[in-house]
Structure formats: structure tokens, C-alpha cells
Short mmCIF file of C-alpha atoms in Angstrom, two decimals:
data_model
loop_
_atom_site.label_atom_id
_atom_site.label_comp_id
_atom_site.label_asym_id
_atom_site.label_seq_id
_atom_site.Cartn_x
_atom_site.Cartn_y
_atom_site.Cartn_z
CA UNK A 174 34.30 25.91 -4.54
CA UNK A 175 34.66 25.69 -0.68
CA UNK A 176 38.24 25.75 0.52
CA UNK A 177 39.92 24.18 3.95
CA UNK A 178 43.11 25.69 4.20
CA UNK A 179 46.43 23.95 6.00
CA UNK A 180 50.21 24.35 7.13
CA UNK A 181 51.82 22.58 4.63
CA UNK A 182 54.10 21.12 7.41
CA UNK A 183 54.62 21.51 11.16
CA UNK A 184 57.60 20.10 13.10
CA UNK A 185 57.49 18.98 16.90
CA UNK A 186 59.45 17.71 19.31
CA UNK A 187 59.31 13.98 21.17
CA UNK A 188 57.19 14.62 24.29
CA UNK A 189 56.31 18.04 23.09
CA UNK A 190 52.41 19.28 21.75
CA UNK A 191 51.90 19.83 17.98
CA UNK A 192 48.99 21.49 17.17
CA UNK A 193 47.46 21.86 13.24
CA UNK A 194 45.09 23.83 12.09
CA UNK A 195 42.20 24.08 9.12
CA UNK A 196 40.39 27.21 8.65
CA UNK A 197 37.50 27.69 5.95
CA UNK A 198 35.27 30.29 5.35
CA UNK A 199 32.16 29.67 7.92
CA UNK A 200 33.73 26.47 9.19
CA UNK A 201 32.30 26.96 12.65
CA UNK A 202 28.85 26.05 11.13
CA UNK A 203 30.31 22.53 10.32
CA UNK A 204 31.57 19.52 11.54
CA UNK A 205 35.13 18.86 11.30
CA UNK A 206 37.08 15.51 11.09
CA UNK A 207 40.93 14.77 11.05
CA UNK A 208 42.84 11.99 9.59
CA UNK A 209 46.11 10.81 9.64
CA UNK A 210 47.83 8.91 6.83
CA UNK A 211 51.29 7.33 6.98
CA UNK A 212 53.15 6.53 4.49
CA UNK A 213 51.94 3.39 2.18
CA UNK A 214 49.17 3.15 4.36
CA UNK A 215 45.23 4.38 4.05
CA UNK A 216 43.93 7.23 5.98
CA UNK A 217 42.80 6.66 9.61
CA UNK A 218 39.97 9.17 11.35
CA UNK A 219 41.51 10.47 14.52
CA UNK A 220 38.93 12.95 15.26
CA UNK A 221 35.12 13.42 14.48
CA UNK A 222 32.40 15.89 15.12
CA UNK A 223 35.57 18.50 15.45
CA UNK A 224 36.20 17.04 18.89
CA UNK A 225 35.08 12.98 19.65
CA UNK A 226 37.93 10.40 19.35
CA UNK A 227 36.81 6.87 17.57
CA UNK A 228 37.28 4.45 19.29
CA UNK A 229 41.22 2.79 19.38
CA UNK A 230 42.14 6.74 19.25
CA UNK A 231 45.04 7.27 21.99
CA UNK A 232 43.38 10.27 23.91
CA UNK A 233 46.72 12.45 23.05
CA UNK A 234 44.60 13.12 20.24
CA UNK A 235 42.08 16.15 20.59
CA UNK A 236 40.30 18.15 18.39
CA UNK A 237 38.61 21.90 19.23
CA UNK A 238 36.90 24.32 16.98
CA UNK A 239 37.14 28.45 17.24
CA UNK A 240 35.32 30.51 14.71
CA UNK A 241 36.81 29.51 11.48
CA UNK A 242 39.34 27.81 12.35
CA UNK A 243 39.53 24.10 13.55
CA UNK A 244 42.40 22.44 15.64
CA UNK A 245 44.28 19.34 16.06
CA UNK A 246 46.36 18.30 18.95
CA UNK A 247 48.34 15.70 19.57
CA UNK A 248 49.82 15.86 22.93
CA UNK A 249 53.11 14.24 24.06
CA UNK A 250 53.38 13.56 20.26
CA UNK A 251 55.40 10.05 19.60
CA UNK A 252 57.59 9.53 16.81
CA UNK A 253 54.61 6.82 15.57
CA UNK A 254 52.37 10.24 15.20
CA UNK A 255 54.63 11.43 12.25
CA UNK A 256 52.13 11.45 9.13
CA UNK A 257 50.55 13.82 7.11
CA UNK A 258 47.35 14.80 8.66
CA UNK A 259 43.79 15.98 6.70
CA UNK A 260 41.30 17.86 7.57
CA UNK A 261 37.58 16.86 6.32
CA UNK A 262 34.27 18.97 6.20
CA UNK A 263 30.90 18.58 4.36
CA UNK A 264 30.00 21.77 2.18
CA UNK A 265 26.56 20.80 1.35
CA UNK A 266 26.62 17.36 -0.29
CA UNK A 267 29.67 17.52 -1.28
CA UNK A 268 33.00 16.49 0.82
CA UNK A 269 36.01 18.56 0.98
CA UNK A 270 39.52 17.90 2.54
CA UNK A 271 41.90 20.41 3.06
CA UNK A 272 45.74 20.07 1.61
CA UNK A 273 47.22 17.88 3.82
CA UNK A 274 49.61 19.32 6.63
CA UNK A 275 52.85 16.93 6.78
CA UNK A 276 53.66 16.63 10.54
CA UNK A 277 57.50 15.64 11.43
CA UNK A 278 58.87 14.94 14.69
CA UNK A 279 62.08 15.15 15.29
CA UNK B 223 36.45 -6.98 11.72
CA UNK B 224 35.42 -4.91 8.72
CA UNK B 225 37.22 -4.68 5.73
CA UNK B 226 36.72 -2.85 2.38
CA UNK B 227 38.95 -4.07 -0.64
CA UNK B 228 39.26 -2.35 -3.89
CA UNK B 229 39.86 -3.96 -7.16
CA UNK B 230 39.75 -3.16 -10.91
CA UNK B 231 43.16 -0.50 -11.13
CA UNK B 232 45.57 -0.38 -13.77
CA UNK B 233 46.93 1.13 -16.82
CA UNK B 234 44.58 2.92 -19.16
CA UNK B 235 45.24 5.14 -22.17
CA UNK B 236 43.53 8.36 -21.86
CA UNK B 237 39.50 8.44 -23.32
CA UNK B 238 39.34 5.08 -21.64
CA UNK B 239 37.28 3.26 -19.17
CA UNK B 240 37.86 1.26 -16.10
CA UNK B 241 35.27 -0.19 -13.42
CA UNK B 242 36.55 -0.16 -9.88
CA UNK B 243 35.23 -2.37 -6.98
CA UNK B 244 34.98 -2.67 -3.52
CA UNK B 245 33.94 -5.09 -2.01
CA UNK B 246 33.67 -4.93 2.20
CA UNK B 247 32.68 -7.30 4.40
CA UNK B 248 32.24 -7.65 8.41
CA UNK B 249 29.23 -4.44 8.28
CA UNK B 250 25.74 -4.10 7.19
CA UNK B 251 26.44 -3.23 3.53
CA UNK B 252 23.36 -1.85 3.09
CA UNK B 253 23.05 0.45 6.33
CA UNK B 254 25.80 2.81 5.34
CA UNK B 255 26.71 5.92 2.76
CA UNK B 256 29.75 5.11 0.82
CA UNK B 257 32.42 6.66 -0.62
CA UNK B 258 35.40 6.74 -3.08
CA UNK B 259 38.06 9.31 -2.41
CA UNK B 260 41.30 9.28 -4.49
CA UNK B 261 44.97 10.26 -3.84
CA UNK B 262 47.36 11.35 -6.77
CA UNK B 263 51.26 10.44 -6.28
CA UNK B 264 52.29 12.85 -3.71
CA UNK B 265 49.19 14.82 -3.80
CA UNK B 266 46.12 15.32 -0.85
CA UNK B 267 42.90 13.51 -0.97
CA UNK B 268 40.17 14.66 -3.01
CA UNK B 269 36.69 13.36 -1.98
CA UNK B 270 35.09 11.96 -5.70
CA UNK B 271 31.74 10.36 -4.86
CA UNK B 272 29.07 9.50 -2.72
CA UNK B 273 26.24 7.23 -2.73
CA UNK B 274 23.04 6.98 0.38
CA UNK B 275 22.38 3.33 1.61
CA UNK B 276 19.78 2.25 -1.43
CA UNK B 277 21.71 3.53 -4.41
CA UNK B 278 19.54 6.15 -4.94
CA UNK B 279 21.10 9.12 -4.21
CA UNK B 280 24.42 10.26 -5.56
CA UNK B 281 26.63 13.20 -5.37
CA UNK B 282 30.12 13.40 -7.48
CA UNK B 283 32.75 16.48 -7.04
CA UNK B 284 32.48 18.77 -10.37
CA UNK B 285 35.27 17.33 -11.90
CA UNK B 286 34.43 13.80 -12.84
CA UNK B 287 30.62 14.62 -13.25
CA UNK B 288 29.36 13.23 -16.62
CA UNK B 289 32.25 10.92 -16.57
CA UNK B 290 32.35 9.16 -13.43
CA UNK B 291 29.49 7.02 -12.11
CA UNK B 292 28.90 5.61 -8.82
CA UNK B 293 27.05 2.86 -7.44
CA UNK B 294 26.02 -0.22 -5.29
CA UNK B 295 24.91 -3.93 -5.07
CA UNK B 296 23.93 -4.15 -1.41
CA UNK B 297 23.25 -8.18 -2.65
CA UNK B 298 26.47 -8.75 -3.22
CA UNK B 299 28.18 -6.07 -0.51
CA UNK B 300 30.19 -4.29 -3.31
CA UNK B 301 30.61 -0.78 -4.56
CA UNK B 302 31.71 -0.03 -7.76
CA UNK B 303 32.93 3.08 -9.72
CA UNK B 304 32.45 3.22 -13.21
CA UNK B 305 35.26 5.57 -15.01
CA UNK B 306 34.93 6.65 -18.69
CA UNK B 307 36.39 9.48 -20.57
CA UNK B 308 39.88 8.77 -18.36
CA UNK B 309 41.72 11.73 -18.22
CA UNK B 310 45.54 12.07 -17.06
CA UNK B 311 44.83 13.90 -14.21
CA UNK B 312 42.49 11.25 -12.65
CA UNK B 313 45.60 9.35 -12.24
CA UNK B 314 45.30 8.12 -8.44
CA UNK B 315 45.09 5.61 -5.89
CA UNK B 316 41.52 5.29 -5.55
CA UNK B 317 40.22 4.54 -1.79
CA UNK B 318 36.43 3.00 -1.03
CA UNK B 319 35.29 4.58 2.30
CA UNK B 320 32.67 3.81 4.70
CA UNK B 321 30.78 7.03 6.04
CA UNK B 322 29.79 6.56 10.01
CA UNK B 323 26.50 6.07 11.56
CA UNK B 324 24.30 7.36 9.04
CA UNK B 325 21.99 8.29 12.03
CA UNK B 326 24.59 11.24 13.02
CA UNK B 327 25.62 14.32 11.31
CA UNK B 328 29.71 14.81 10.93
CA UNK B 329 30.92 11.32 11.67
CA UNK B 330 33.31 10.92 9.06
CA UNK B 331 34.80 8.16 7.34
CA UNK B 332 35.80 5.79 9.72
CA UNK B 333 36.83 2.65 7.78
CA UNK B 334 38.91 2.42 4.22
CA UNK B 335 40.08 0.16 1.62
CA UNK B 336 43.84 -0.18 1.02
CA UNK B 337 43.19 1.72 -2.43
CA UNK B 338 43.67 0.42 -5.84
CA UNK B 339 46.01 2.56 -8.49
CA UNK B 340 45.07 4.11 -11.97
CA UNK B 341 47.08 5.24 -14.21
CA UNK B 342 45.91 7.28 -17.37
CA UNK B 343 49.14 7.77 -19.41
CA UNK B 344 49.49 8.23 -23.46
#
């Protein structure tokens, strides 16, 4: 079964860029989306078509794509950004998430 | 303002059954792919089911095929899940999701339920 692979955590500074990444096996032939999920709360998407923001999104949120591996960046992260963040991709018809990276800022 | 909210959770001893429901409001129902995705305690999210905009169509993930089944009363703007065969490792918040414009490839799920909890325990 297809595979999205995260950092289990990643740890930034106030002010400071934290990037996360998601890399799968061909993952540059798909679209990738990002969510972040606080804790007690449902998952919100951040990031769409690996690199459009919905709407309500602060821009500090980005998204890029390189080969196999996609990106998340939060920029001038805010201590309301720390959440655990998911990756998402389609593998045929069937949806796959990757393991969660658990973003801290400290 | 759209809202999706699950109900039909709870305790269930394992080879059980439960229905789940979601019923969402303030969107076309019937113009949108939906989803349910479940969370265990402490775990990721794991994408379960799928189902196009006339009930028609459904995918599952491999594990809850033959047990789980998915689908839709676009009458009565509700989604249901229908669980048999409970298992303790289905135990998880179980979230209803609304896939994006279904005119547009890769648009994610951009509006969820507040989830509803089962628990398959012996």
C-alpha cells in the first residue's frame, strides 16, 4: 500500500520558519494537501493542490513540491501554529495521509 | 456557514454493529464527494471511505472492506456509515468530511465534523 512518510516532530522558534516535509514514492505525480489539527479540535486544510491556501489561510502558510518530496512552511510561525500537521494524497481512489508530524514552538 | 455533525458513537463489544451519521447543512448535499476518516487515541488519521455525489460510487481502505459500508441520503443531507463485524482496532473518533469542488482534481477536504467516538472493547 502507498506510503507518505513524515518527521515525527519538528521544533521552531517564535518568529522563526518551520518547514515539514512528506515524501512518497512518485509523489510529484500527485496533488498534495496539508492539515493541521490541534488538540481536541478537527483537522483544518491549510494547503491544497501542494501549493493554494483556502481561503481564511494566513499566507505564512505555503506549500511547494520537489520530486518526491512535498513541503510545508509556515513562516514567522506563532505559538497558535503549534499542532500536529498531516499530509494528504490520492493513490488512485483511495486516500492516504501520512503519520502526522507534531510541530512545537517554543 | 456549513457544518457537518456526526452522531451514532459509543461503546460496542467486539463482532458488533453501529450506524454513524452525519448530517451537514449550509452546502449542496448532493454536489459533493464525502468522506469518513477516523483518528485512534493518539494515533494519525486514516482515510476509511468515500462516496461520489449520487451514492453510486464507493471506495473503502482494505481494512474495513466487507465490513464497513458507506452511504448517502442527499433527501435528507446525511451520510451515514454502517459498521458491522467491530473490531478493537477500529476504535476511533470517526470524522465526516466534505471533499472540495468536485469539478477540480486535489482539492482536499476542506470542511469536517467535530467527530463522534467508538469504542470496541471486550
Amino acid at each position: 500500500s502507498y506510503e507518505l512518510t513524515q518527521p515525527p516532530s519538528v521544533s521552531v522558534s517564535p518568529g522563526q520558519t518551520a518547514t515539514i516535509t512528506c515524501s512518497g514514492n512518485k509523489l510529484g505525480d500527485k496533488y498534495v494537501c496539508w492539515y493541521h489539527q490541534r488538540p481536541g479540535q478537527s483537522p483544518v486544510l491549510v494547503i491544497y493542490q501542494n501549493t493554494k491556501r483556502p481561503s481564511g489561510i494566513p499566507e505564512r502558510f505555503s506549500g511547494s513540491i520537489s520530486g518526491n518530496t512535498a513541503t510545508l512552511t509556515i513562516s514567522g510561525t506563532q505559538a497558535m501554529d503549534e499542532a500536529d500537521y498531516f499530509c494528504q494524497a490520492w493513490d488512485s481512489t483511495t486516500a492516504v495521509f501520512g503519520g502526522g508530524t507534531k510541530l512545537t514552538v517554543l | 456557514e456549513v457544518q457537518l455533525v456526526e452522531s451514532g458513537g459509543g461503546l460496542v463489544q467486539p463482532g458488533g454493529s453501529l450506524r454513524l451519521s452525519c448530517e451537514v447543512s449550509g452546502f449542496t448535499f448532493s454536489g459533493y464527494w464525502m468522506h469518513w476518516v477516523r483518528q485512534a487515541p493518539g494515533k494519525g488519521l486514516i482515510w476509511v471511505s468515500g462516496i461520489n455525489t449520487d451514492g453510486r460510487t464507493t471506495r473503502q481502505v482494505d481494512s474495513v472492506k466487507g465490513r464497513f459500508t458507506i452511504s448517502r441520503d442527499n433527501a435528507k443531507n446525511t451520510l451515514y456509515l454502517q459498521m458491522n463485524s467491530l473490531r478493537a482496532e477500529d476504535t476511533a473518533v470517526y470524522y465526516c468530511a466534505r471533499e472540495g469542488d468536485p469539478t477540480i482534481f486535489g482539492v482536499g477536504f476542506d470542511y469536517w465534523g467535530q467527530g463522534t467516538l467508538v469504542t470496541v472493547f471486550s
